[in-house]
Amino acid sequence: METFVMSDQQTAAGELIVVDWGTTNFRAFLLDKNAQIIKQVSAASGVLAVSNGQFEAALNNYISDWCCDKHIPVIMAGMVGSKVGWQDTGYLHCPVSLSKSAQHLVHLDVASSQQKFIVPGFKYQPQHGASDVMRGEEVQVFGALSIIEQEQGVISEAELARSIFCLPGTHSKWACVSKDCNGESVITRFSTHMTGEVFDLVTKHSILSAGLTQQNKEADTDLSQFLHGVSCSQSKGGLLHHLFSARTLQLENKLPEAAVYSYISGLIVGAELHSVIANEPVLEHIYLIGNNRLNNLYSAALLSLGYSSTILNSSQASINGMFAIAKQAELISSIEVTL
Amino acid sequence: METFVMSDQQTAAGELIVVDWGTTNFRAFLLDKNAQIIKQVSAASGVLAVSNGQFEAALNNYISDWCCDKHIPVIMAGMVGSKVGWQDTGYLHCPVSLSKSAQHLVHLDVASSQQKFIVPGFKYQPQHGASDVMRGEEVQVFGALSIIEQEQGVISEAELARSIFCLPGTHSKWACVSKDCNGESVITRFSTHMTGEVFDLVTKHSILSAGLTQQNKEADTDLSQFLHGVSCSQSKGGLLHHLFSARTLQLENKLPEAAVYSYISGLIVGAELHSVIANEPVLEHIYLIGNNRLNNLYSAALLSLGYSSTILNSSQASINGMFAIAKQAELISSIEVTL
C-alpha cells in the first residue's frame, strides 16, 4: 500500500479531519478553524482495499499521527458510507439542503473517544424512471457553493435556475441547485452518466481501439480532435452510431492513430453533454467540479457548444463541503470560523 | 478449425456457389438454378483466421467436393472484400441498385479456371458528418427485397418510404430503400450502430456486470425485463444515463440478478431504436434481417414502441441477394431461373 504524505505546511491547531473515502482512493485532511489544510494524506486505498471490515484501523493508520488531541472530530464522505463501506448510512431524498445533510450525519459507534461521522448519500427519485444515487458528490456540490460564495458572493435564485453543477468522472453527476423557503441552497435533483466508464470500455476492449498502443492512450489529449468528436456527437444518430465514425474515419485515413482516443473521448463526453443540455432549456452556465484535466476538457467542449463554465477543483470542493457540514453540525469547537 | 457440413439434401445440378465470408464466420452454399440449397457448409473460420493470404486454399478446403464441374461460378460477400480479406474491392457510393452492384462485381484473378467474384462494399457519405460503410449487409437487403417480392409482390415506392431495413447485430445496419427512375430498388442511405458490441462491452467488463455469472449471461432473455429496458431507454437522459439505472435498480433489489442482462439489452437496443426512429418521421414498418433470436427481440421492442415489423432470416437473405446479383450479372448458365 503506497502512502503519500503530501504536505505539512502549518502549525496551526487542528479543528477537524475530513476524509474523502471512495471505492479506490482514500484522502484525509487535517484542517484548522478556517478550513485551511494543516496536514494531508492520500493513498490508493479505497473501501474495497479494506479487509474484514477493519475500517477504524485503516483510518488510524493514516491519521493517528494527527490525533494527539483525541477530540478532533472526523467527518467522512463517499463510498465509506455504502454497503461495501464502514457503515451503510442510507440516502437522504432530494431536495436536500446542507443543514439537512448536517442534521442527518451518521455518528459511528466506535471504541475510541474520537467522534467519527459519515455524511449520508443522496437519492433522487424522478416521477417516472429509475432513481439515482450519489455518495461524496453531494458534499462537493455544497463545497463548490461555498467556494463560489466566498469568491463571488451569494448566487441568486435566478442564476441558479440557469446553472447546473457537473462532476465529471467515471460516473459523472449533474446536479441542480435552487433555494428553499429559508433562502438556503438545496440540491433538488441530479443524474448519473457512465461517461468515464464507457470511455474506458470502448478504448480498452472495442474494435475501435484494436491495434492501438498504450502509448496512444497515454498521449495528451488532442484538443482539436476531441472537439471534432464533440461536434460529431451533436448530430443526429445517437452515441451507438457516432462511435462507428471513429472506425470509418480510420478506414479513410482521416483520423491519425495518435488522435483516436481524443476523438472517441469527444464523442462520449459530447453525448453526455448533448443528453443533459437537451433537457435543460434555460441552461446557460455550468460549474465544473473535477480534476484539472477533466475540468479543462469539459470547459472546452461546453464553450464549443455555446456554454460558459466555471472551473472548481473537486478535492477543494470536497474539503469545503465537509467543513461546511461539520460547522453546521457544530462539530467545530472554535466560534471564530469565518468560512 | 471446426467445420460443420450442414446438409446434403438434393441431387439437382449446382449452378452457383454463394459465400458469406465475414470477420469471424464462413458460410458457403451450393445452389441450383432456382436458388435452392443443394449443399452447405459453415465454419468459425472468418477472414481473420486465414493466414498468409491463403484465401483460395481456405475456400477450396470447404467447397472442393462440390466442384467436380469447375465451371460453377463462386460469388462472395462480406469482409472477404475488405483490406483484411482476399482482395480490397472498395466501395460503391450510395445510392446503389442491384444491377449497379452486379456491374461492379470484382472478378478475382486466380489460378483455377473456376470464376470467382466478390461483391464490393457500399459507402454512404452524408452531407454532414462521417461516412458509413458496409460489406455483406448490402446483399442481405437485396435478398430481403427478393424474398418479400416473392411472397408479397412488389413493394410500392410509397411503402418503401414508410419502411426501413434493420440488420441487427454486433454492428447493426439500418438501410433505406427507394425506387430509381427505372423502377429498380436502390439502397439510398444507411447507418451503423455499435449495439451488439457495446452490449458485449458493458456485460463483460463494466460495473453493471460485477458479480454476475456466465450463467446469468447465457440465460434466456427475460422478455419482460428486456421491454422494461426498452421503455426506460425512451425517456430523457440518453444511454450513458440510462445504463446507470441497471445499477440503481440492483441497489434497490428491483432487478433480479438473472434479469440484469435482459434489462441492459433492452436499454441498449432501445437506445438504437430511439436514435433511428427519431430521425425517420414517416416510418411505420421495419424489415428485420437477423438471426431468429435478434429478430424476435427487435420485433417485440418495436411492437412495444408502436411499430410493425416483418422478420426475415439473414442467412436466407444473404443467399437470395448473391443469387440475384449473380443472375443480374449473367453468371448463371440456365435461362430457366425463376427467382
XYZ file of C-alpha atoms in Angstrom:
678
model
C 0.000 0.000 0.000
C 1.534 3.257 -1.123
C 1.020 6.283 1.045
C 1.950 9.830 0.227
C 2.191 12.438 2.918
C 1.563 15.413 0.720
C 2.279 18.355 2.983
C 2.781 19.540 6.488
C 2.579 23.249 5.929
C 1.445 24.915 9.090
C 1.463 24.534 12.787
C -2.000 25.961 13.441
C -4.319 23.995 15.702
C -6.239 21.183 14.049
C -10.006 21.528 14.382
C -11.419 18.953 12.009
C -10.335 15.919 9.998
C -12.184 15.484 6.720
C -11.978 12.192 4.816
C -12.969 11.582 1.226
C -13.062 7.769 1.102
C -14.137 6.352 -2.218
C -14.137 2.978 -3.899
C -10.483 3.095 -4.921
C -8.960 6.129 -3.196
C -8.521 7.498 0.308
C -7.781 11.135 1.096
C -7.714 12.768 4.519
C -7.069 16.373 5.556
C -6.413 17.953 8.921
C -7.992 21.412 8.847
C -7.654 24.469 11.064
C -10.578 26.610 12.190
C -10.563 28.432 8.843
C -10.686 25.242 6.746
C -7.031 25.656 5.822
C -5.135 22.425 5.323
C -2.574 21.684 8.031
C -1.785 18.129 7.011
C -2.974 15.789 4.311
C -2.531 12.221 3.229
C -3.741 10.267 0.249
C -3.449 6.639 -0.781
C -4.758 4.229 -3.363
C -6.631 2.509 -0.575
C -10.344 2.792 -1.155
C -13.022 0.942 0.759
C -12.589 -2.130 -1.441
C -8.996 -2.441 -0.177
C -10.092 -2.696 3.474
C -10.265 -6.307 4.575
C -12.531 -7.818 7.235
C -14.277 -4.534 7.940
C -11.162 -3.090 9.611
C -12.094 0.477 8.703
C -11.142 2.076 12.003
C -7.685 0.523 11.898
C -7.276 1.555 8.261
C -8.259 5.114 9.085
C -5.994 5.298 12.129
C -3.128 4.031 10.035
C -3.251 7.314 8.131
C -4.330 9.868 10.708
C -3.127 8.608 14.118
C -0.147 10.984 13.985
C -2.593 13.914 13.798
C -4.628 12.842 16.781
C -2.569 13.627 19.832
C -5.658 15.661 20.676
C -8.260 12.898 20.600
C -11.082 15.421 20.478
C -10.599 16.415 16.844
C -13.737 15.098 15.150
C -13.590 13.174 11.875
C -16.140 13.656 9.102
C -16.187 11.294 6.131
C -17.996 11.117 2.807
C -18.082 8.788 -0.189
C -18.388 5.038 -0.558
C -17.279 4.673 3.082
C -20.996 5.151 3.805
C -22.176 2.441 1.395
C -22.978 -1.242 1.799
C -19.361 -2.082 0.932
C -18.008 0.615 3.288
C -17.672 1.140 7.024
C -21.388 1.531 7.646
C -24.354 1.834 5.299
C -25.641 5.321 6.037
C -28.548 5.121 3.603
C -29.699 8.032 1.466
C -31.397 11.365 2.050
C -34.084 12.040 -0.545
C -33.713 15.158 -2.654
C -34.343 18.010 -2.248
C -31.699 18.235 0.497
C -30.036 21.309 1.979
C -26.655 21.463 3.669
C -28.314 21.849 7.052
C -30.486 18.775 6.470
C -27.361 16.857 5.470
C -25.704 18.044 8.722
C -28.739 17.023 10.801
C -28.560 13.501 9.399
C -24.847 12.923 9.866
C -24.367 9.348 10.995
C -22.385 9.114 14.250
C -20.305 5.935 14.228
C -20.365 3.778 17.302
C -16.636 3.176 17.773
C -14.370 2.202 20.635
C -12.194 5.327 20.623
C -13.232 8.606 22.196
C -12.689 10.427 18.917
C -16.028 11.304 17.309
C -16.460 9.991 13.782
C -19.263 10.816 11.372
C -20.282 9.840 7.845
C -22.345 12.065 5.546
C -25.274 10.010 4.130
C -25.643 9.626 0.376
C -28.355 11.367 -1.621
C -31.102 9.784 -3.678
C -33.272 11.349 -6.334
C -36.458 9.593 -7.394
C -37.900 11.168 -10.543
C -41.633 10.962 -11.161
C -41.003 8.493 -13.993
C -37.996 6.250 -14.325
C -35.318 4.770 -12.119
C -33.920 6.580 -9.106
C -30.419 7.974 -8.931
C -27.886 7.869 -6.109
C -24.646 9.569 -5.132
C -22.133 9.422 -2.295
C -19.442 12.036 -1.902
C -20.514 14.257 -4.792
C -23.188 15.907 -2.605
C -20.518 17.362 -0.313
C -18.611 18.559 -3.384
C -21.648 20.484 -4.620
C -22.089 22.120 -1.208
C -18.343 22.818 -1.110
C -18.432 24.331 -4.589
C -21.275 26.607 -3.481
C -19.218 27.761 -0.504
C -16.155 28.422 -2.710
C -18.251 30.361 -5.235
C -19.901 32.392 -2.480
C -16.534 33.177 -0.909
C -15.174 34.353 -4.260
C -18.182 35.891 -5.967
C -20.804 36.401 -3.277
C -24.110 34.629 -2.940
C -25.564 33.133 -6.153
C -29.084 34.397 -6.776
C -32.016 32.061 -7.333
C -32.263 33.310 -10.929
C -28.603 32.461 -11.548
C -29.042 29.006 -10.013
C -32.005 28.350 -12.318
C -29.748 28.974 -15.334
C -26.857 26.909 -13.920
C -26.020 23.287 -13.297
C -23.223 21.562 -11.367
C -21.275 18.934 -13.286
C -18.911 16.480 -11.581
C -17.178 14.753 -14.497
C -15.649 11.325 -13.942
C -16.138 7.573 -14.193
C -19.778 8.096 -13.260
C -20.386 11.789 -13.907
C -23.017 13.543 -11.828
C -25.089 16.544 -12.869
C -26.861 18.328 -10.022
C -29.426 21.128 -9.996
C -29.495 23.541 -7.066
C -32.168 26.013 -6.032
C -33.118 27.992 -2.910
C -35.611 26.763 -0.347
C -38.062 28.970 1.529
C -35.341 29.852 4.072
C -33.035 31.040 1.296
C -30.815 28.025 1.800
C -29.323 26.233 -1.216
C -30.779 22.783 -1.808
C -29.811 20.029 -4.232
C -33.146 19.416 -5.938
C -32.303 16.693 -8.471
C -29.356 15.012 -10.142
C -28.472 12.385 -12.699
C -25.586 9.998 -13.272
C -23.898 9.358 -16.622
C -21.485 6.437 -17.063
C -19.261 8.553 -19.293
C -15.804 7.719 -17.964
C -16.584 4.036 -17.629
C -17.960 3.726 -21.172
C -14.892 5.596 -22.491
C -12.734 3.106 -20.652
C -14.666 0.096 -22.026
C -14.542 1.366 -25.600
C -10.878 2.308 -25.575
C -9.762 -0.854 -23.785
C -11.887 -3.557 -25.361
C -13.662 -2.462 -28.559
C -12.801 -2.800 -32.230
C -12.138 0.969 -32.234
C -9.025 0.520 -30.130
C -7.716 -2.549 -31.999
C -4.087 -2.097 -32.903
C -3.628 0.987 -30.763
C -0.931 1.011 -28.136
C -0.866 2.066 -24.518
C 1.215 4.990 -25.792
C -1.773 6.143 -27.845
C -3.917 6.028 -24.730
C -1.478 7.890 -22.539
C -0.783 10.655 -25.058
C -2.023 14.127 -24.174
C -5.486 14.841 -25.478
C -5.502 16.296 -28.987
C -7.927 19.146 -28.301
C -8.781 19.674 -31.944
C -9.762 16.006 -32.431
C -11.554 15.996 -29.072
C -13.682 18.950 -30.218
C -14.221 17.245 -33.582
C -15.696 14.317 -31.646
C -17.850 16.668 -29.551
C -19.145 18.273 -32.741
C -19.937 14.906 -34.361
C -21.789 13.766 -31.235
C -24.282 16.626 -31.575
C -25.521 15.459 -34.975
C -28.429 13.049 -35.277
C -27.885 9.310 -34.877
C -27.018 8.794 -31.205
C -23.886 7.526 -29.451
C -24.067 3.930 -30.770
C -23.975 5.342 -34.306
C -21.445 8.112 -33.693
C -18.931 5.686 -32.181
C -18.708 3.927 -35.543
C -17.388 7.147 -37.119
C -14.128 6.502 -35.238
C -13.921 3.373 -37.390
C -14.817 4.909 -40.763
C -12.526 7.903 -40.209
C -9.671 5.467 -39.522
C -10.557 3.462 -42.661
C -10.415 6.686 -44.683
C -7.124 7.781 -43.087
C -8.850 10.890 -41.746
C -8.122 10.123 -38.093
C -4.455 9.709 -37.114
C -3.749 6.817 -34.740
C -2.419 9.206 -32.115
C -5.748 11.050 -32.055
C -8.200 8.137 -31.921
C -8.635 8.283 -28.134
C -9.076 12.058 -28.177
C -11.761 11.772 -30.857
C -13.603 8.957 -29.004
C -13.363 10.964 -25.779
C -15.020 13.873 -27.613
C -17.780 11.580 -28.934
C -18.602 10.214 -25.486
C -18.276 13.451 -23.490
C -20.269 15.135 -26.277
C -23.026 12.516 -25.940
C -23.216 13.231 -22.214
C -23.398 16.994 -22.771
C -25.983 16.573 -25.533
C -28.244 14.458 -23.305
C -28.066 16.844 -20.368
C -28.311 20.086 -22.312
C -31.308 18.869 -24.332
C -33.254 18.575 -21.082
C -32.279 21.938 -19.607
C -33.860 24.592 -21.819
C -32.841 27.623 -19.747
C -29.306 26.429 -19.032
C -26.543 28.976 -19.595
C -23.704 28.228 -17.209
C -22.038 25.087 -15.883
C -19.992 24.755 -12.697
C -17.380 22.069 -13.303
C -16.146 20.187 -10.230
C -13.486 17.721 -11.352
C -9.766 17.225 -11.676
C -7.789 19.698 -13.783
C -7.708 17.543 -16.906
C -11.426 16.799 -17.000
C -12.391 20.339 -15.997
C -10.381 21.736 -18.916
C -11.764 19.239 -21.449
C -15.371 19.749 -20.360
C -14.900 23.517 -20.312
C -13.573 23.487 -23.901
C -16.398 21.174 -25.033
C -19.024 23.390 -23.402
C -17.521 26.536 -24.915
C -17.679 24.918 -28.362
C -21.399 24.340 -27.740
C -22.003 27.933 -26.634
C -21.994 27.474 -22.852
C -19.856 29.258 -20.280
C -18.373 27.400 -17.331
C -16.576 27.955 -14.042
C -13.870 25.505 -13.031
C -13.632 24.274 -9.446
C -11.215 21.732 -8.044
C -13.100 18.653 -6.803
C -10.698 17.960 -3.958
C -11.047 21.500 -2.608
C -14.818 21.300 -3.064
C -14.863 18.082 -1.069
C -12.883 19.656 1.792
C -15.008 22.790 1.859
C -18.238 20.795 1.700
C -17.379 18.577 4.634
C -16.097 21.570 6.597
C -19.352 23.451 5.963
C -21.436 20.437 7.065
C -19.281 19.970 10.190
C -19.669 23.659 11.005
C -23.429 23.440 10.541
C -23.466 20.367 12.810
C -21.429 22.329 15.384
C -18.600 19.799 15.360
C -16.009 22.575 15.315
C -15.230 23.978 18.738
C -13.987 27.410 17.692
C -16.509 30.172 17.200
C -14.064 32.122 15.071
C -14.824 30.195 11.908
C -15.027 32.635 9.037
C -15.800 30.337 6.115
C -10.755 -25.448 -37.088
C -14.246 -26.838 -36.674
C -16.247 -27.487 -39.802
C -19.867 -28.450 -39.978
C -21.342 -29.914 -43.114
C -24.899 -28.882 -42.511
C -26.839 -30.680 -45.197
C -26.697 -32.522 -48.483
C -30.341 -32.533 -49.366
C -30.727 -32.789 -53.114
C -29.082 -34.085 -56.198
C -30.075 -31.242 -58.527
C -27.366 -29.668 -60.679
C -25.289 -26.995 -58.975
C -25.388 -23.632 -60.743
C -23.801 -21.203 -58.296
C -21.777 -21.185 -55.114
C -22.507 -18.272 -52.792
C -20.150 -17.463 -49.935
C -20.866 -15.226 -46.978
C -17.366 -14.690 -45.555
C -17.228 -12.364 -42.599
C -14.689 -11.419 -39.963
C -15.288 -14.480 -37.797
C -17.532 -16.834 -39.784
C -17.526 -18.595 -43.139
C -20.675 -19.954 -44.823
C -20.929 -21.392 -48.330
C -23.921 -22.735 -50.255
C -24.167 -24.702 -53.492
C -27.379 -23.565 -55.195
C -29.408 -24.966 -58.048
C -30.899 -22.878 -60.829
C -33.821 -21.899 -58.587
C -31.618 -20.729 -55.723
C -32.462 -23.831 -53.716
C -29.687 -25.076 -51.450
C -28.076 -28.340 -52.614
C -25.171 -28.356 -50.188
C -23.947 -26.037 -47.460
C -21.039 -25.695 -45.108
C -20.284 -23.308 -42.298
C -17.276 -22.864 -40.053
C -15.950 -20.468 -37.444
C -13.275 -19.516 -39.913
C -13.640 -15.874 -40.870
C -11.131 -13.872 -42.872
C -9.086 -13.166 -39.742
C -8.444 -16.925 -39.419
C -6.836 -17.138 -42.863
C -3.063 -16.960 -42.626
C -0.634 -15.601 -45.221
C -3.384 -14.588 -47.630
C -4.199 -18.233 -48.436
C -7.832 -17.429 -49.233
C -8.146 -19.642 -52.290
C -6.832 -22.655 -50.391
C -9.134 -21.881 -47.467
C -12.119 -21.634 -49.792
C -11.237 -24.833 -51.659
C -10.906 -26.618 -48.357
C -14.658 -26.196 -47.909
C -16.062 -26.370 -51.433
C -13.683 -28.546 -53.500
C -16.027 -31.530 -53.124
C -18.747 -29.510 -54.861
C -16.594 -28.550 -57.831
C -16.275 -31.596 -59.992
C -17.747 -29.201 -62.521
C -15.136 -26.442 -62.462
C -17.447 -24.065 -64.247
C -19.732 -23.394 -61.301
C -19.031 -19.744 -60.523
C -18.437 -18.514 -56.967
C -19.823 -15.219 -55.658
C -18.712 -13.907 -52.295
C -19.711 -11.039 -49.995
C -18.625 -9.676 -46.635
C -15.251 -8.859 -45.123
C -13.625 -11.112 -47.734
C -13.693 -7.944 -49.876
C -12.000 -5.731 -47.278
C -8.415 -4.721 -46.634
C -8.058 -7.707 -44.282
C -9.760 -10.057 -46.766
C -8.887 -11.738 -50.057
C -8.920 -8.545 -52.079
C -9.965 -4.988 -51.223
C -12.899 -4.412 -53.544
C -13.530 -0.831 -52.450
C -16.972 0.667 -52.018
C -19.818 1.686 -54.298
C -21.297 5.019 -53.255
C -24.996 5.090 -52.375
C -27.494 5.230 -53.965
C -26.769 1.781 -55.455
C -29.159 -0.609 -57.222
C -28.767 -4.366 -57.503
C -27.855 -4.019 -61.177
C -25.141 -1.489 -60.389
C -23.799 -3.837 -57.733
C -23.778 -6.642 -60.351
C -21.976 -4.417 -62.875
C -19.221 -3.736 -60.365
C -18.623 -7.290 -59.231
C -14.895 -7.751 -58.775
C -13.552 -10.699 -60.773
C -10.662 -12.288 -58.890
C -7.526 -13.090 -60.818
C -6.913 -16.656 -59.654
C -5.036 -19.678 -60.982
C -8.015 -22.021 -61.261
C -10.451 -21.945 -64.149
C -13.360 -21.507 -61.740
C -14.646 -17.937 -61.883
C -14.700 -16.169 -58.533
C -16.271 -12.791 -57.754
C -16.613 -10.534 -54.733
C -19.466 -8.037 -54.278
C -17.969 -4.614 -53.430
C -18.969 -2.920 -50.171
C -21.253 0.113 -50.030
C -20.433 3.547 -48.695
C -22.798 6.328 -47.697
C -21.425 9.843 -47.302
C -23.979 12.131 -45.665
C -23.873 15.848 -46.414
C -22.642 16.488 -42.883
C -20.773 14.022 -40.715
C -18.653 10.937 -41.145
C -19.296 8.400 -43.885
C -20.654 4.925 -43.259
C -19.617 1.592 -44.763
C -20.953 -1.951 -45.030
C -19.863 -5.258 -46.542
C -22.232 -8.168 -46.814
C -25.326 -6.407 -45.477
C -25.992 -4.851 -48.900
C -26.592 -8.293 -50.432
C -28.875 -9.133 -47.497
C -31.018 -6.072 -48.189
C -31.300 -7.018 -51.877
C -32.024 -10.598 -50.869
C -34.687 -9.471 -48.405
C -36.322 -7.446 -51.192
C -36.386 -10.517 -53.434
C -37.890 -12.676 -50.643
C -40.554 -10.058 -49.900
C -41.403 -9.678 -53.576
C -41.667 -13.441 -53.993
C -44.010 -13.669 -51.014
C -45.965 -10.409 -51.127
C -45.411 -8.967 -54.589
C -43.530 -5.806 -55.459
C -43.255 -3.200 -52.683
C -44.531 0.186 -53.837
C -42.487 3.353 -53.605
C -44.942 4.685 -51.022
C -44.485 1.574 -48.872
C -40.693 1.809 -49.143
C -40.844 5.441 -47.996
C -42.560 4.327 -44.784
C -40.227 1.346 -44.249
C -36.646 0.727 -43.215
C -34.430 -2.375 -43.281
C -32.726 -3.246 -39.988
C -29.898 -5.790 -39.791
C -29.385 -6.227 -36.048
C -26.039 -7.495 -34.781
C -22.612 -6.583 -33.440
C -22.649 -3.554 -35.738
C -26.312 -3.141 -36.681
C -27.121 -1.562 -40.029
C -30.238 0.414 -40.911
C -30.817 0.903 -44.638
C -33.333 2.992 -46.551
C -34.519 1.796 -49.958
C -36.371 3.669 -52.681
C -37.078 3.264 -56.406
C -34.896 4.820 -59.082
C -36.211 6.231 -62.372
C -36.189 2.730 -63.894
C -38.365 1.408 -61.101
C -35.448 -0.518 -59.662
C -34.926 -0.673 -55.893
C -31.871 1.250 -54.702
C -30.208 1.463 -51.298
C -30.158 5.236 -50.808
C -28.569 5.613 -47.370
C -27.693 3.607 -44.279
C -26.178 3.936 -40.831
C -24.245 1.697 -38.478
C -24.912 1.329 -34.738
C -22.424 -0.477 -32.489
C -25.272 -2.002 -30.487
C -24.109 -5.600 -30.119
C -20.530 -4.604 -29.411
C -21.476 -2.070 -26.724
C -23.787 -4.662 -25.120
C -20.876 -7.055 -25.078
C -18.504 -4.468 -23.545
C -20.977 -3.467 -20.854
C -21.959 -7.010 -19.871
C -18.400 -8.329 -19.928
C -16.389 -5.531 -18.390
C -18.493 -2.870 -16.643
C -19.517 -2.372 -13.026
C -23.057 -3.372 -14.084
C -21.970 -6.964 -14.622
C -19.832 -7.222 -11.483
C -20.702 -10.310 -9.516
C -22.830 -11.820 -12.278
C -22.001 -15.254 -13.579
C -21.668 -16.677 -17.064
C -24.911 -18.468 -16.222
C -26.635 -15.099 -15.930
C -25.342 -14.157 -19.343
C -26.373 -17.392 -21.004
C -29.881 -17.439 -19.552
C -32.758 -16.944 -21.970
C -33.778 -13.343 -22.350
C -36.387 -12.250 -19.816
C -38.729 -10.520 -22.265
C -40.495 -8.513 -19.591
C -37.210 -7.061 -18.265
C -35.944 -6.550 -21.824
C -39.044 -4.478 -22.608
C -38.647 -2.629 -19.300
C -35.167 -1.622 -20.505
C -36.553 -0.585 -23.894
C -39.146 1.569 -22.158
C -36.552 3.210 -19.870
C -34.316 3.969 -22.854
C -37.032 6.118 -24.429
C -37.117 8.567 -21.536
C -34.901 11.627 -21.480
C -31.293 11.363 -20.352
C -29.507 9.347 -23.028
C -27.812 5.950 -22.990
C -24.921 6.928 -20.666
C -27.508 7.933 -18.068
C -29.964 5.079 -18.635
C -27.222 2.465 -18.198
C -26.816 3.590 -14.598
C -30.408 2.575 -13.869
C -29.220 -1.054 -14.099
C -27.085 -0.181 -11.074
C -29.688 1.668 -9.018
C -32.364 -0.971 -9.699
C -29.928 -3.618 -8.430
C -29.158 -1.497 -5.338
C -32.897 -1.264 -4.635
C -33.444 -5.010 -5.218
C -35.817 -4.170 -8.065
C -33.811 -6.037 -10.722
C -33.202 -9.755 -10.110
C -29.681 -10.933 -10.916
C -31.000 -13.334 -13.543
C -32.599 -10.434 -15.418
C -29.757 -7.891 -15.428
C -28.508 -8.811 -18.922
C -32.044 -8.770 -20.331
C -32.652 -5.314 -18.879
C -29.312 -3.956 -20.166
C -30.030 -5.490 -23.582
C -33.335 -3.612 -23.597
C -31.601 -0.352 -22.646
C -29.052 -0.635 -25.469
C -31.367 -1.967 -28.193
C -33.869 0.685 -27.086
C -31.214 3.415 -27.460
C -30.549 2.232 -31.016
C -34.268 2.205 -31.880
C -34.777 5.609 -30.272
C -31.941 7.171 -32.283
C -33.115 5.744 -35.604
C -36.837 6.299 -35.122
C -36.339 9.902 -34.030
C -34.826 10.638 -37.442
C -37.478 8.869 -39.530
C -40.691 10.846 -39.103
C -42.794 8.861 -41.606
C -41.536 5.433 -40.515
C -44.224 2.798 -39.931
C -42.747 -0.598 -40.718
C -39.379 -2.293 -40.176
C -37.981 -5.268 -42.085
C -35.774 -7.210 -39.667
C -32.952 -9.222 -41.236
C -31.131 -11.054 -38.447
C -30.890 -14.359 -36.665
C -34.018 -15.725 -35.005
C -33.140 -14.516 -31.515
C -32.378 -10.935 -32.510
C -35.283 -10.736 -34.945
C -37.700 -11.754 -32.182
C -36.240 -9.341 -29.628
C -36.221 -6.399 -32.048
C -39.732 -7.240 -33.207
C -41.023 -7.237 -29.618
C -39.189 -3.979 -28.854
C -40.587 -2.316 -31.985
C -44.110 -3.508 -31.207
C -43.836 -2.008 -27.716
C -42.955 1.304 -29.402
C -45.881 1.109 -31.810
C -44.106 -0.163 -34.936
C -44.907 -3.229 -37.016
C -42.153 -5.435 -38.402
C -41.549 -8.304 -40.795
C -38.977 -10.934 -39.847
C -36.547 -12.271 -42.452
C -33.742 -14.737 -41.898
C -30.386 -13.091 -42.583
C -28.766 -16.232 -43.930
C -31.555 -16.751 -46.450
C -31.420 -13.045 -47.352
C -27.693 -13.365 -47.969
C -28.174 -16.370 -50.283
C -31.005 -14.732 -52.208
C -29.114 -11.454 -52.545
C -25.993 -13.044 -54.010
C -28.113 -15.245 -56.259
C -29.990 -12.192 -57.563
C -26.730 -10.314 -58.213
C -25.216 -13.342 -59.960
C -28.334 -13.664 -62.099
C -28.200 -9.974 -62.985
C -24.512 -10.411 -63.905
C -25.433 -13.408 -66.045
C -23.180 -15.775 -64.122
C -25.848 -18.460 -64.119
C -25.928 -20.535 -67.289
C -29.526 -21.709 -67.123
C -32.191 -19.497 -68.608
C -34.872 -21.247 -66.602
C -34.193 -19.237 -63.477
C -37.480 -18.274 -61.932
C -36.412 -16.294 -58.875
